Coordinates of C-alpha atoms (C1' of nucleotides) in Angstrom, one line a residue:
Chain A
M1 CA -29.4 -22.9 37.0
S2 CA -27.3 -25.4 39.0
A3 CA -24.3 -23.8 40.6
A4 CA -25.5 -26.4 43.1
E5 CA -22.9 -29.0 42.8
P6 CA -19.5 -27.4 42.6
N7 CA -17.6 -30.6 43.2
H8 CA -18.1 -32.3 39.9
A9 CA -19.4 -29.3 38.0
P10 CA -17.6 -28.9 34.6
A11 CA -15.5 -25.8 34.1
P12 CA -17.9 -22.9 34.6
A13 CA -18.8 -21.0 31.4
E14 CA -16.9 -17.8 31.1
R15 CA -20.1 -16.1 30.1
P16 CA -23.4 -16.4 31.8
L17 CA -26.1 -18.3 29.8
D18 CA -27.9 -16.2 27.2
F19 CA -31.7 -16.2 27.6
I20 CA -32.2 -19.0 25.1
R21 CA -29.7 -21.3 26.8
Q22 CA -31.3 -20.4 30.1
I23 CA -34.6 -21.6 28.8
V24 CA -33.0 -24.8 27.6
A25 CA -31.2 -25.2 30.9
D26 CA -34.4 -24.7 32.8
A27 CA -36.2 -27.2 30.7
V28 CA -33.5 -29.8 31.2
A29 CA -33.5 -29.1 34.9
A30 CA -37.3 -29.6 35.0
G31 CA -36.8 -32.9 33.3
Q32 CA -38.9 -31.8 30.3
H33 CA -38.9 -34.4 27.6
G34 CA -36.7 -36.5 29.9
G35 CA -34.0 -33.9 29.6
R36 CA -33.6 -34.4 25.9
V37 CA -32.6 -31.5 23.8
Q38 CA -33.2 -31.3 20.1
T39 CA -32.6 -28.3 17.9
R40 CA -32.4 -27.7 14.2
F41 CA -31.0 -25.2 11.8
P42 CA -33.7 -24.7 9.1
P43 CA -32.4 -22.7 6.1
E44 CA -34.4 -22.3 3.0
P45 CA -32.2 -23.3 0.0
N46 CA -32.9 -20.1 -1.9
G47 CA -29.5 -18.5 -1.4
Y48 CA -26.1 -18.8 0.2
L49 CA -25.6 -18.6 4.0
H50 CA -24.2 -15.4 5.5
I51 CA -22.7 -14.4 8.7
G52 CA -26.2 -13.9 10.2
H53 CA -26.9 -17.5 9.6
A54 CA -23.6 -18.3 11.3
K55 CA -25.0 -16.8 14.5
S56 CA -28.0 -19.1 14.3
I57 CA -25.8 -22.1 13.4
C58 CA -23.6 -21.5 16.4
L59 CA -26.6 -21.1 18.6
N60 CA -28.5 -24.2 17.5
F61 CA -25.5 -26.5 17.1
G62 CA -23.9 -25.0 20.2
I63 CA -27.0 -25.7 22.4
A64 CA -27.1 -29.2 21.2
K65 CA -23.5 -29.8 22.0
E66 CA -23.6 -28.1 25.4
F67 CA -26.7 -29.9 26.6
G68 CA -25.8 -33.3 25.2
G69 CA -28.5 -33.0 22.6
K70 CA -28.8 -33.2 18.9
C71 CA -29.1 -30.7 16.1
N72 CA -30.6 -31.4 12.7
L73 CA -30.0 -29.6 9.4
R74 CA -33.3 -29.2 7.8
F75 CA -34.0 -27.6 4.5
D76 CA -37.2 -25.6 4.6
D77 CA -38.0 -26.3 1.0
T78 CA -41.7 -25.6 0.6
N79 CA -41.5 -23.1 -2.2
P80 CA -40.2 -24.8 -5.3
T81 CA -40.0 -21.7 -7.4
T82 CA -37.1 -20.2 -5.5
E83 CA -35.2 -23.2 -4.3
E84 CA -32.3 -25.0 -6.0
T85 CA -29.9 -27.9 -5.4
E86 CA -27.0 -25.5 -5.8
Y87 CA -28.0 -23.8 -2.6
V88 CA -28.6 -27.1 -0.8
E89 CA -25.0 -28.1 -1.5
S90 CA -23.5 -24.8 -0.6
I91 CA -25.3 -24.7 2.7
Q92 CA -24.0 -28.1 3.6
D93 CA -20.5 -27.1 2.7
D94 CA -20.7 -23.9 4.7
V95 CA -22.1 -25.6 7.8
R96 CA -19.4 -28.2 7.7
W97 CA -16.7 -25.6 7.1
L98 CA -17.9 -23.7 10.1
G99 CA -17.1 -26.8 12.1
F100 CA -20.5 -28.3 12.7
Q101 CA -21.9 -31.8 12.0
W102 CA -25.6 -32.3 11.9
D103 CA -27.3 -35.3 13.4
G104 CA -30.2 -35.7 11.1
L105 CA -30.2 -34.3 7.5
F106 CA -33.8 -33.6 6.6
Y107 CA -36.0 -31.6 4.2
A108 CA -39.4 -30.2 4.9
S109 CA -40.3 -31.9 1.6
D110 CA -39.6 -35.3 3.3
Y111 CA -42.8 -34.5 5.2
F112 CA -45.1 -33.5 2.4
E113 CA -47.3 -36.6 2.7
Q114 CA -47.6 -36.4 6.4
L115 CA -48.3 -32.7 6.2
Y116 CA -51.0 -33.4 3.6
L117 CA -52.6 -36.0 5.8
W118 CA -52.7 -33.6 8.7
A119 CA -54.3 -31.0 6.5
E120 CA -57.1 -33.4 5.8
K121 CA -57.4 -33.9 9.5
L122 CA -57.8 -30.2 10.1
I123 CA -60.5 -30.2 7.4
E124 CA -62.2 -33.1 9.1
L125 CA -62.0 -31.2 12.4
G126 CA -63.7 -28.3 10.8
L127 CA -60.6 -26.2 11.3
A128 CA -59.6 -25.7 7.7
Y129 CA -61.4 -24.9 4.5
V130 CA -60.8 -24.5 0.8
D131 CA -61.2 -20.9 -0.3
S132 CA -61.8 -20.3 -4.0
Q133 CA -61.3 -16.5 -4.1
T134 CA -58.5 -14.7 -5.8
S135 CA -55.5 -13.6 -3.7
E136 CA -56.7 -10.0 -4.2
E137 CA -60.1 -10.8 -2.7
I138 CA -58.5 -12.7 0.2
S139 CA -56.1 -9.8 0.8
Q140 CA -58.9 -7.3 0.9
Q141 CA -60.9 -9.3 3.4
R142 CA -58.0 -9.4 5.7
G143 CA -58.9 -6.0 7.2
T144 CA -56.4 -3.6 8.7
P145 CA -54.8 -3.4 12.2
Q146 CA -57.9 -1.5 13.4
I147 CA -60.6 -3.1 11.3
P148 CA -61.3 -6.8 11.6
G149 CA -61.3 -8.9 8.5
T150 CA -64.4 -10.3 7.0
H151 CA -65.3 -13.9 6.4
S152 CA -64.8 -15.6 3.1
P153 CA -68.0 -16.7 1.4
F154 CA -66.4 -20.1 1.2
R155 CA -65.7 -20.3 4.9
D156 CA -68.6 -22.5 5.8
R157 CA -68.2 -25.2 3.1
S158 CA -69.0 -28.6 4.4
V159 CA -66.2 -31.0 5.4
A160 CA -67.1 -33.2 2.5
E161 CA -66.9 -30.5 0.0
N162 CA -63.6 -29.2 1.5
L163 CA -62.1 -32.7 1.4
D164 CA -63.2 -33.2 -2.1
L165 CA -61.8 -29.9 -3.3
F166 CA -58.5 -30.4 -1.4
R167 CA -58.0 -33.8 -2.8
R168 CA -58.7 -32.5 -6.3
M169 CA -56.2 -29.7 -5.7
R170 CA -53.6 -32.4 -5.0
K171 CA -54.6 -34.3 -8.1
G172 CA -53.9 -31.2 -10.2
E173 CA -57.4 -30.6 -11.4
F174 CA -57.1 -26.8 -10.8
P175 CA -54.7 -24.2 -12.1
D176 CA -52.5 -22.2 -9.9
G177 CA -54.4 -19.8 -7.7
A178 CA -57.8 -21.4 -8.2
H179 CA -58.1 -22.5 -4.6
V180 CA -56.2 -22.4 -1.4
L181 CA -56.5 -24.2 1.9
R182 CA -57.0 -21.9 4.8
A183 CA -57.1 -22.4 8.6
K184 CA -60.4 -21.4 10.2
I185 CA -59.2 -19.4 13.1
D186 CA -60.4 -15.8 13.7
M187 CA -60.8 -13.1 11.1
A188 CA -61.0 -10.5 13.9
S189 CA -57.7 -11.4 15.6
P190 CA -55.4 -8.5 16.2
N191 CA -52.7 -10.9 15.0
F192 CA -53.0 -11.0 11.2
L193 CA -51.5 -14.4 11.1
L194 CA -54.5 -15.8 12.8
R195 CA -57.0 -14.2 10.3
D196 CA -57.5 -17.5 8.5
P197 CA -54.0 -18.0 7.3
L198 CA -53.2 -19.9 4.1
L199 CA -52.0 -23.4 4.6
Y200 CA -51.6 -24.7 1.1
R201 CA -51.4 -23.1 -2.3
I202 CA -51.4 -24.6 -5.8
K203 CA -48.1 -24.3 -7.6
K204 CA -47.5 -26.4 -10.6
A205 CA -43.8 -26.1 -10.3
H206 CA -41.0 -28.5 -10.4
H207 CA -39.5 -29.1 -7.0
H208 CA -35.8 -29.7 -6.6
R209 CA -36.4 -32.9 -4.7
T210 CA -40.0 -34.1 -5.2
G211 CA -40.0 -33.2 -8.9
D212 CA -43.5 -33.1 -10.2
T213 CA -45.1 -35.3 -7.5
W214 CA -46.8 -32.4 -5.9
C215 CA -48.7 -29.4 -7.3
I216 CA -49.8 -28.1 -3.9
Y217 CA -47.2 -26.9 -1.4
P218 CA -47.6 -26.1 2.3
M219 CA -46.9 -22.6 3.5
Y220 CA -44.1 -21.9 5.9
D221 CA -46.5 -21.5 8.9
Y222 CA -48.1 -24.8 8.2
A223 CA -44.9 -26.7 7.4
H224 CA -42.4 -25.4 9.9
G225 CA -43.9 -26.3 13.2
Q226 CA -45.1 -29.7 12.1
S227 CA -41.6 -30.4 10.7
D228 CA -40.2 -29.5 14.1
S229 CA -42.7 -31.7 15.7
I230 CA -42.0 -34.7 13.5
E231 CA -38.3 -34.4 14.4
Q232 CA -39.2 -34.1 18.0
V233 CA -37.5 -30.7 18.2
T234 CA -37.7 -29.5 21.8
H235 CA -36.4 -25.9 21.2
S236 CA -37.2 -24.4 17.8
V237 CA -35.0 -21.3 17.8
C238 CA -35.7 -18.6 15.2
T239 CA -35.3 -14.9 14.6
L240 CA -37.5 -12.1 16.0
E241 CA -39.7 -11.6 12.9
F242 CA -41.3 -14.9 13.6
D243 CA -42.5 -13.8 17.0
A244 CA -45.9 -13.0 15.6
H245 CA -46.1 -16.5 14.1
R246 CA -45.8 -18.3 17.4
P247 CA -49.5 -18.4 18.1
L248 CA -50.1 -20.0 14.8
Y249 CA -47.2 -22.4 15.3
D250 CA -48.7 -23.4 18.6
W251 CA -52.2 -23.5 17.2
C252 CA -51.3 -26.1 14.5
I253 CA -49.5 -28.3 17.0
E254 CA -52.2 -28.1 19.5
K255 CA -55.1 -28.8 17.1
L256 CA -53.2 -31.7 15.5
G257 CA -52.3 -33.0 19.0
I258 CA -48.7 -33.7 18.0
F259 CA -45.3 -33.4 19.7
P260 CA -45.2 -30.0 21.3
S261 CA -42.1 -28.3 19.9
R262 CA -41.7 -24.8 21.3
Q263 CA -40.5 -21.7 19.4
H264 CA -38.1 -19.1 20.9
E265 CA -37.0 -16.0 19.1
F266 CA -33.8 -14.0 19.2
A267 CA -32.6 -10.9 17.4
R268 CA -30.9 -11.5 14.0
L269 CA -27.5 -10.1 13.4
N270 CA -27.0 -6.7 11.8
L271 CA -23.5 -5.6 10.9
T272 CA -22.3 -2.1 10.0
Y273 CA -21.3 -1.3 6.4
T274 CA -22.8 -4.4 4.9
V275 CA -26.1 -6.0 3.8
M276 CA -27.6 -9.0 5.5
S277 CA -30.5 -10.0 3.5
K278 CA -30.6 -12.9 1.1
R279 CA -32.7 -10.8 -1.2
K280 CA -30.2 -8.0 -1.4
L281 CA -27.3 -10.3 -1.7
L282 CA -29.0 -12.1 -4.6
E283 CA -29.6 -8.7 -6.1
L284 CA -25.8 -7.9 -6.0
V285 CA -25.0 -11.3 -7.6
Q286 CA -27.6 -11.0 -10.3
A287 CA -26.7 -7.4 -11.1
K288 CA -23.0 -8.5 -11.2
L289 CA -22.1 -5.8 -8.8
V290 CA -20.0 -8.5 -7.2
S291 CA -18.2 -11.4 -8.7
G292 CA -20.5 -13.9 -7.2
W293 CA -21.8 -15.3 -3.9
D294 CA -18.2 -15.8 -2.8
D295 CA -17.0 -12.4 -3.7
P296 CA -14.7 -11.6 -0.8
R297 CA -16.7 -8.4 -0.1
M298 CA -19.8 -10.4 0.6
P299 CA -20.8 -11.2 4.1
T300 CA -21.7 -14.7 2.9
I301 CA -19.9 -17.6 4.6
C302 CA -18.2 -18.5 1.3
G303 CA -17.3 -14.9 0.7
L304 CA -15.7 -14.6 4.1
R305 CA -13.9 -17.9 3.5
R306 CA -12.5 -16.6 0.3
R307 CA -11.6 -13.4 2.0
G308 CA -9.5 -15.4 4.5
Y309 CA -11.8 -15.7 7.5
T310 CA -11.4 -18.8 9.6
P311 CA -14.2 -20.9 11.1
E312 CA -12.5 -20.2 14.5
A313 CA -12.8 -16.5 14.0
I314 CA -16.4 -16.6 13.0
R315 CA -17.3 -18.9 15.9
A316 CA -15.5 -16.6 18.3
F317 CA -17.3 -13.7 16.9
C318 CA -20.7 -15.4 17.3
G319 CA -19.8 -16.2 20.9
E320 CA -18.9 -12.6 21.5
I321 CA -22.0 -10.8 20.2
G322 CA -24.4 -12.6 22.5
I323 CA -28.0 -13.6 22.1
T324 CA -30.8 -11.2 23.0
K325 CA -34.1 -9.8 21.8
Y326 CA -32.6 -6.4 21.2
N327 CA -32.4 -5.4 17.6
G328 CA -29.0 -3.8 17.5
L329 CA -26.3 -3.1 15.0
T330 CA -23.0 -4.7 15.6
D331 CA -19.8 -2.9 14.6
M332 CA -17.9 -4.6 11.8
V333 CA -14.7 -4.1 13.8
V334 CA -15.9 -6.8 16.2
L335 CA -15.8 -9.3 13.3
E336 CA -12.5 -8.0 12.1
N337 CA -11.0 -8.2 15.5
A338 CA -12.1 -11.7 15.9
L339 CA -10.1 -12.5 12.8
R340 CA -7.0 -10.5 13.8
S341 CA -7.0 -12.2 17.1
D342 CA -7.2 -15.7 15.6
L343 CA -4.7 -15.0 12.8
N344 CA -2.2 -13.2 15.1
K345 CA -1.6 -16.6 16.7
K346 CA -1.5 -18.8 13.7
A347 CA -0.5 -16.8 10.6
E348 CA 3.2 -16.9 9.6
R349 CA 4.8 -13.6 8.8
R350 CA 6.2 -12.7 5.4
M351 CA 7.3 -9.5 3.7
A352 CA 5.4 -8.2 0.7
V353 CA 5.6 -4.7 -0.9
L354 CA 2.3 -3.7 -2.3
K355 CA 3.2 -0.4 -3.9
P356 CA 6.9 -0.7 -4.6
I357 CA 9.5 1.9 -5.0
K358 CA 13.1 1.0 -5.6
V359 CA 15.9 1.6 -3.2
V360 CA 19.5 1.3 -4.4
I361 CA 22.0 0.7 -1.6
E362 CA 25.0 2.5 -3.0
N363 CA 27.7 0.9 -0.7
Y364 CA 26.4 -2.7 -1.2
D365 CA 28.2 -5.0 -3.6
A366 CA 26.2 -5.3 -6.8
D367 CA 27.2 -9.0 -7.2
L368 CA 26.4 -10.0 -3.7
T369 CA 23.3 -11.8 -2.4
E370 CA 23.0 -12.6 1.3
Q371 CA 20.5 -15.0 3.0
L372 CA 19.2 -13.5 6.2
D373 CA 17.3 -15.2 8.9
A374 CA 13.8 -14.1 9.6
V375 CA 11.4 -15.2 12.3
N376 CA 8.2 -16.8 10.9
N377 CA 5.9 -16.0 13.8
P378 CA 6.9 -14.1 16.9
E379 CA 3.7 -15.4 18.5
D380 CA 4.6 -19.0 17.9
A381 CA 8.1 -20.3 18.4
E382 CA 7.2 -23.5 16.7
A383 CA 6.8 -21.7 13.4
G384 CA 10.6 -21.4 13.2
T385 CA 12.6 -19.2 10.9
R386 CA 13.3 -18.9 7.2
Q387 CA 15.9 -17.2 5.0
V388 CA 15.3 -14.1 3.0
P389 CA 17.5 -12.9 0.2
F390 CA 19.1 -9.5 0.4
S391 CA 20.9 -7.6 -2.4
R392 CA 21.8 -4.1 -3.6
E393 CA 18.5 -3.2 -5.0
I394 CA 15.4 -3.6 -3.0
Y395 CA 11.8 -2.5 -3.1
I396 CA 10.1 -0.8 -0.2
E397 CA 6.6 0.5 0.3
Q398 CA 5.9 3.9 -1.3
D399 CA 4.2 4.9 2.0
D400 CA 7.4 4.2 3.8
F401 CA 9.2 7.1 2.2
M402 CA 8.5 10.8 2.3
E403 CA 10.7 13.4 0.9
E404 CA 9.2 16.0 3.2
P405 CA 8.0 14.1 6.2
P406 CA 5.4 15.6 8.5
K407 CA 5.8 15.7 12.2
G408 CA 5.6 12.3 13.8
Y409 CA 6.6 10.4 10.6
F410 CA 9.2 7.8 11.7
R411 CA 9.9 6.1 8.4
L412 CA 12.5 6.8 5.7
S413 CA 13.2 10.3 4.5
P414 CA 16.3 12.1 3.3
G415 CA 19.1 11.9 5.8
K416 CA 17.0 9.6 8.1
E417 CA 17.9 6.0 9.1
V418 CA 15.5 3.1 9.4
R419 CA 15.9 -0.6 9.9
L420 CA 15.1 -3.0 7.2
R421 CA 13.3 -5.9 8.9
W422 CA 15.7 -8.7 9.6
A423 CA 18.4 -7.0 7.5
Y424 CA 20.3 -3.8 8.0
F425 CA 20.0 -0.2 9.0
I426 CA 19.9 2.0 5.9
K427 CA 20.1 5.8 5.6
C428 CA 18.6 7.7 2.7
T429 CA 21.2 9.8 0.9
S430 CA 19.2 11.2 -2.1
V431 CA 16.3 10.7 -4.4
V432 CA 16.2 10.3 -8.2
K433 CA 13.3 12.0 -10.0
D434 CA 11.9 12.0 -13.6
E435 CA 11.1 15.0 -15.7
A436 CA 7.7 15.3 -14.1
G437 CA 9.3 15.5 -10.7
Q438 CA 8.1 12.0 -9.6
I439 CA 10.5 10.1 -7.4
T440 CA 11.7 7.0 -9.4
E441 CA 14.4 5.8 -7.1
I442 CA 15.7 6.2 -3.6
R443 CA 19.4 6.1 -2.9
A444 CA 20.7 4.9 0.4
T445 CA 23.7 3.5 2.2
Y446 CA 23.7 0.6 4.7
D447 CA 25.6 0.0 7.8
P448 CA 27.3 -3.5 7.5
A449 CA 27.6 -3.6 11.3
T450 CA 23.8 -3.9 11.7
R451 CA 23.5 -7.2 9.8
G452 CA 20.4 -9.0 11.1
G453 CA 18.9 -5.8 12.3
D454 CA 20.8 -5.0 15.5
S455 CA 23.2 -2.2 16.0
P456 CA 26.3 -3.0 18.0
D457 CA 26.7 0.6 19.1
G458 CA 23.2 0.6 20.6
R459 CA 21.9 3.3 18.4
K460 CA 18.1 3.3 17.9
V461 CA 16.0 3.9 14.8
K462 CA 12.4 5.0 15.1
A463 CA 11.1 2.6 12.4
T464 CA 11.5 -0.8 11.0
I465 CA 10.2 -1.2 7.5
H466 CA 9.6 -4.2 5.3
W467 CA 11.3 -4.8 1.9
V468 CA 12.0 -7.4 -0.8
S469 CA 15.1 -7.9 -2.8
A470 CA 14.3 -6.6 -6.3
N471 CA 16.1 -9.4 -8.1
H472 CA 14.5 -12.2 -6.1
S473 CA 11.0 -11.0 -5.4
I474 CA 8.0 -12.5 -7.2
P475 CA 5.3 -10.3 -8.7
A476 CA 1.8 -10.7 -7.7
E477 CA -1.7 -9.2 -7.8
V478 CA -3.0 -8.1 -4.5
R479 CA -6.7 -7.3 -3.9
L480 CA -7.6 -4.9 -1.1
Y481 CA -11.1 -4.8 0.2
D482 CA -13.0 -2.2 2.1
H483 CA -16.6 -2.0 3.3
L484 CA -19.3 -3.1 0.9
C485 CA -21.4 -0.1 1.8
K486 CA -20.6 3.6 2.3
I487 CA -23.0 4.0 5.2
E488 CA -23.0 2.2 8.6
D489 CA -26.7 1.3 8.8
L490 CA -28.3 0.3 5.5
S491 CA -31.7 0.0 7.2
Q492 CA -31.8 3.8 7.3
V493 CA -32.1 4.1 3.5
P494 CA -35.6 5.5 3.0
D495 CA -38.1 3.3 1.2
G496 CA -38.2 4.0 -2.5
E497 CA -34.6 4.9 -2.6
D498 CA -32.3 2.4 -4.2
W499 CA -30.1 0.9 -1.4
K500 CA -27.5 0.1 -4.1
N501 CA -26.6 3.8 -4.3
Q502 CA -25.0 3.3 -0.9
L503 CA -22.5 0.7 -2.2
N504 CA -18.9 1.7 -1.6
P505 CA -17.2 2.4 -5.0
A506 CA -13.9 1.8 -3.3
S507 CA -14.7 -1.6 -1.9
L508 CA -12.2 -3.3 -4.1
T509 CA -8.7 -2.1 -5.0
V510 CA -6.5 -4.2 -7.3
L511 CA -2.8 -3.8 -7.0
S512 CA -1.1 -5.5 -9.9
E513 CA 2.5 -4.4 -9.2
A514 CA 3.1 -6.0 -5.8
Q515 CA 6.4 -7.8 -5.1
L516 CA 6.6 -10.7 -2.7
E517 CA 9.4 -12.3 -0.8
P518 CA 10.2 -15.6 -2.6
S519 CA 8.9 -18.0 0.1
L520 CA 5.4 -16.6 -0.4
S521 CA 5.0 -18.9 -3.4
T522 CA 4.4 -21.7 -1.0
F523 CA 1.3 -20.0 0.4
A524 CA -0.6 -20.7 -2.8
D525 CA -2.3 -23.4 -0.9
G526 CA -4.5 -21.0 1.0
R527 CA -2.8 -20.9 4.4
P528 CA -3.3 -17.5 6.0
V529 CA -0.3 -15.3 6.1
Q530 CA 0.5 -11.9 7.6
F531 CA 2.3 -9.5 5.3
E532 CA 4.3 -7.7 7.9
R533 CA 2.9 -4.3 8.9
L534 CA 0.1 -4.5 6.4
G535 CA -2.4 -7.1 7.3
Y536 CA -3.5 -10.7 6.9
F537 CA -3.7 -12.2 3.4
V538 CA -4.7 -15.4 1.7
A539 CA -4.1 -16.7 -1.8
D540 CA -7.1 -16.4 -4.0
K541 CA -8.5 -19.1 -6.3
D542 CA -8.0 -16.8 -9.3
A543 CA -4.2 -17.5 -9.1
E544 CA -2.7 -19.1 -12.1
P545 CA 0.7 -20.7 -12.6
G546 CA 3.1 -17.8 -12.6
K547 CA 0.5 -15.3 -11.4
L548 CA -0.2 -15.2 -7.7
V549 CA -3.2 -13.4 -6.4
F550 CA -3.6 -12.5 -2.8
N551 CA -6.7 -11.2 -1.0
R552 CA -6.3 -8.9 2.0
S553 CA -8.4 -10.5 4.7
V554 CA -8.1 -7.7 7.2
T555 CA -5.6 -4.9 7.8
L556 CA -3.4 -4.8 10.9
K557 CA -4.4 -2.0 13.3
D558 CA -2.6 1.1 12.2
A559 CA -2.0 3.8 14.8
W560 CA -0.2 5.9 12.3
A561 CA -3.1 5.9 9.8
K562 CA -5.3 6.8 12.7
A563 CA -3.0 9.6 13.8
K564 CA -3.0 11.1 10.3
K565 CA -6.8 11.6 10.4
Chain B
rU1 C1' -54.3 5.0 14.6
rG2 C1' -54.5 -1.8 16.4
rC3 C1' -51.4 -5.9 18.2
rC4 C1' -46.6 -8.0 19.4
rU5 C1' -41.5 -6.8 20.9
rG6 C1' -37.6 -4.3 22.8
rG7 C1' -34.8 0.2 25.3
rU8 C1' -28.0 -0.6 30.5
rA9 C1' -21.2 3.7 28.7
rG10 C1' -20.0 5.2 21.5
rU11 C1' -21.1 -0.3 20.2
rG12 C1' -22.3 -5.3 21.7
rU13 C1' -23.5 -7.4 26.3
rA14 C1' -23.8 -9.0 32.2
rA15 C1' -27.1 -8.4 36.5
rC16 C1' -32.5 -13.2 38.0
rG17 C1' -35.5 -7.2 44.3
rG18 C1' -29.8 -6.5 48.0
rU19 C1' -22.1 -5.1 45.5
rU20 C1' -18.7 1.0 44.4
rA21 C1' -23.9 -1.5 37.9
rG22 C1' -19.5 -6.0 35.7
rC23 C1' -17.2 -7.6 30.8
rA24 C1' -15.6 -7.1 25.7
rC25 C1' -14.7 -3.9 21.6
rG26 C1' -13.9 1.2 20.6
rA27 C1' -11.7 5.8 22.3
rG28 C1' -7.6 8.1 25.3
rU29 C1' -2.8 7.9 28.2
rG30 C1' 1.6 5.4 29.4
rA31 C1' 5.1 1.0 29.3
rU32 C1' 7.3 -2.3 26.1
rU33 C1' 8.7 -3.6 21.1
rC34 C1' 13.3 -5.4 15.0
rU35 C1' 5.6 -5.1 12.7
rG36 C1' 3.2 2.6 14.3
rA37 C1' 1.1 -4.9 15.0
rA38 C1' 0.9 -7.9 19.3
rU39 C1' 1.4 -7.6 24.7
rC40 C1' 0.8 -5.0 29.5
rA41 C1' -1.1 -1.1 32.8
rC42 C1' -4.2 2.9 33.6
rU43 C1' -8.3 6.2 32.1
rU44 C1' -12.9 7.3 29.8
rA45 C1' -18.1 6.8 29.8
rG46 C1' -24.2 3.9 31.2
rU47 C1' -29.6 1.9 33.6
rC48 C1' -34.9 6.4 27.9
rG49 C1' -38.3 10.2 30.8
rG50 C1' -42.1 10.7 34.8
rG51 C1' -44.7 8.5 38.7
rG52 C1' -45.5 4.5 42.1
rU53 C1' -44.6 -0.4 45.2
rU54 C1' -40.4 -1.6 48.7
rC55 C1' -36.0 -1.0 54.2
rG56 C1' -33.9 -1.5 49.2
rA57 C1' -35.6 -1.0 41.9
rA58 C1' -31.6 -1.6 35.9
rU59 C1' -34.9 -5.5 37.8
rC60 C1' -41.9 -5.3 39.9
rC61 C1' -46.4 -1.9 38.5
rC62 C1' -48.5 2.5 35.9
rU63 C1' -47.6 6.1 32.2
rG64 C1' -45.1 8.7 28.5
rC65 C1' -41.2 8.7 24.7
rC66 C1' -38.2 6.2 21.2
rG67 C1' -36.7 1.7 18.1
rG68 C1' -38.1 -3.0 15.6
rG69 C1' -41.9 -6.3 13.7
rC70 C1' -46.9 -7.6 11.8
rA71 C1' -52.0 -6.7 6.6
rA72 C1' -46.7 -12.1 0.5
rC73 C1' -50.7 -17.9 -2.7
rC74 C1' -42.1 -15.8 0.6
rA75 C1' -39.4 -18.0 4.5

RNA sequence: UGCCUGGUAGUGUAACGGUUAGCACGAGUGAUUCUGAAUCACUUAGUCGGGGUUCGAAUCCCUGCCGGGCAACCA
């Protein structure tokens, strides 16, 4: 590292370099590849991106940016049976939305011809052969961790025969599964991936980009490193499970004598109370246990976006969690705090009553409506003020009234006085109940001298509560979200047990009776907003004319809720 | 049982053989407050165990324990 030249050094990073960035910094300092840095983000278009991908995106694009390099977006589309254009498009949307712009946009399928030619080269070098066994036979010969594998009876076919068969595989002369191309490495290697790994398989499937041009497709291990090499990727960053693949990655590049991209592995992100596997997320979508990939409970980028997460919050989160090889479990509150911290600065405040109960202010003129000034964002003077209508009948939150308050309860109760935010002090005089004994209405009086919320006599109230004017408020549906899963660590679900049993049945609560202050109608455009004392919210796309729908992005911290536990 | 990896407060991380082992989140206490929010201050708590090497070890070596990964014609 060069703390060497303090004079014209850029602002020092607040954080020390993570081990990947350190590797890059060392390479640059050593003048490797002339100091050029090239990374890539290589998703397979077989699902939507999730927050774990965001970690990788921030890393790869971040490195390129910080070291004056470039980062490509490359679709790893070597398996036509699982990949779709829908995913290609969503991935591009999500990467852009996160705030990154790729330099090159590529597909592994762009390289099929080159990859094929290199496969012929491996055959000619005697390093690859066509195996005509079934997958079961090949699998059985692979051996076990303790027992070496055994050679395929086809392992010593001549170069000419291999070449002929491989070319005919390409031409489509054989059905799926009839032959595969394998590398000839070492059936006794302790690393299974070197026990003559498959390079190509026959798949007479329609590819989302190459159509029916090909009927043989390269395997990941054969395609990935060579694609990196073609793009002159200097640092190929991937997750830990590919660690064991590195020797094969290096083997291909070395035998082919092509640009030496190098692979480095970091730990993937795990978050509490959610799932982070494309397979499981797809399962949720297909089983309709969520409304889609963008269900706000999903940890997908589009789900988080719909939930009200901002790119800034996600990027800040990714910067906070660090990059290591330790396979940990990050607490969901870290993500939530990243959002709170971003939105606290930029979300305007409004009042909304989620579970309303009516309050009648007995000494307030029934014909009167006042417009009261309210601050839009105490954290941002630029946000200005607005006017909120006040009248004799208002709604407050059911949770803000208790007929028999427990110790430590500051809010409204019989005989107690609270402040209505930006309005008046009110004191509860009585309650009205129905036959069942349910409170249907709260009666109160207000103190005209406290207009605006300040008491001239200096008397204090313990609580300030939010409210809306019953005659002016607009109804809305509000959706509250909780953890997708009941348990913290989904990886602890034993094999053979359905992980879906751990889904949280209370992950979605729909409140259809909410009442909003009138100015909230202008938030239908999707700007984030804080409902005072409740949390951050965002309008949902399900809204229709006359029917607003808001999603709760995240609650505010709530010391009272915590105290009650 | 083989190979590869990893193990620092509750959680996520920093330390590059040389500080009283730092930071963030959480938790707790207090101040402040027209959001039980935010903000501010303080407190809490850690090098997986055992051996070695060294003047000095979280760091290097050995060993044990624990976690993760690896035997798809998936990526």
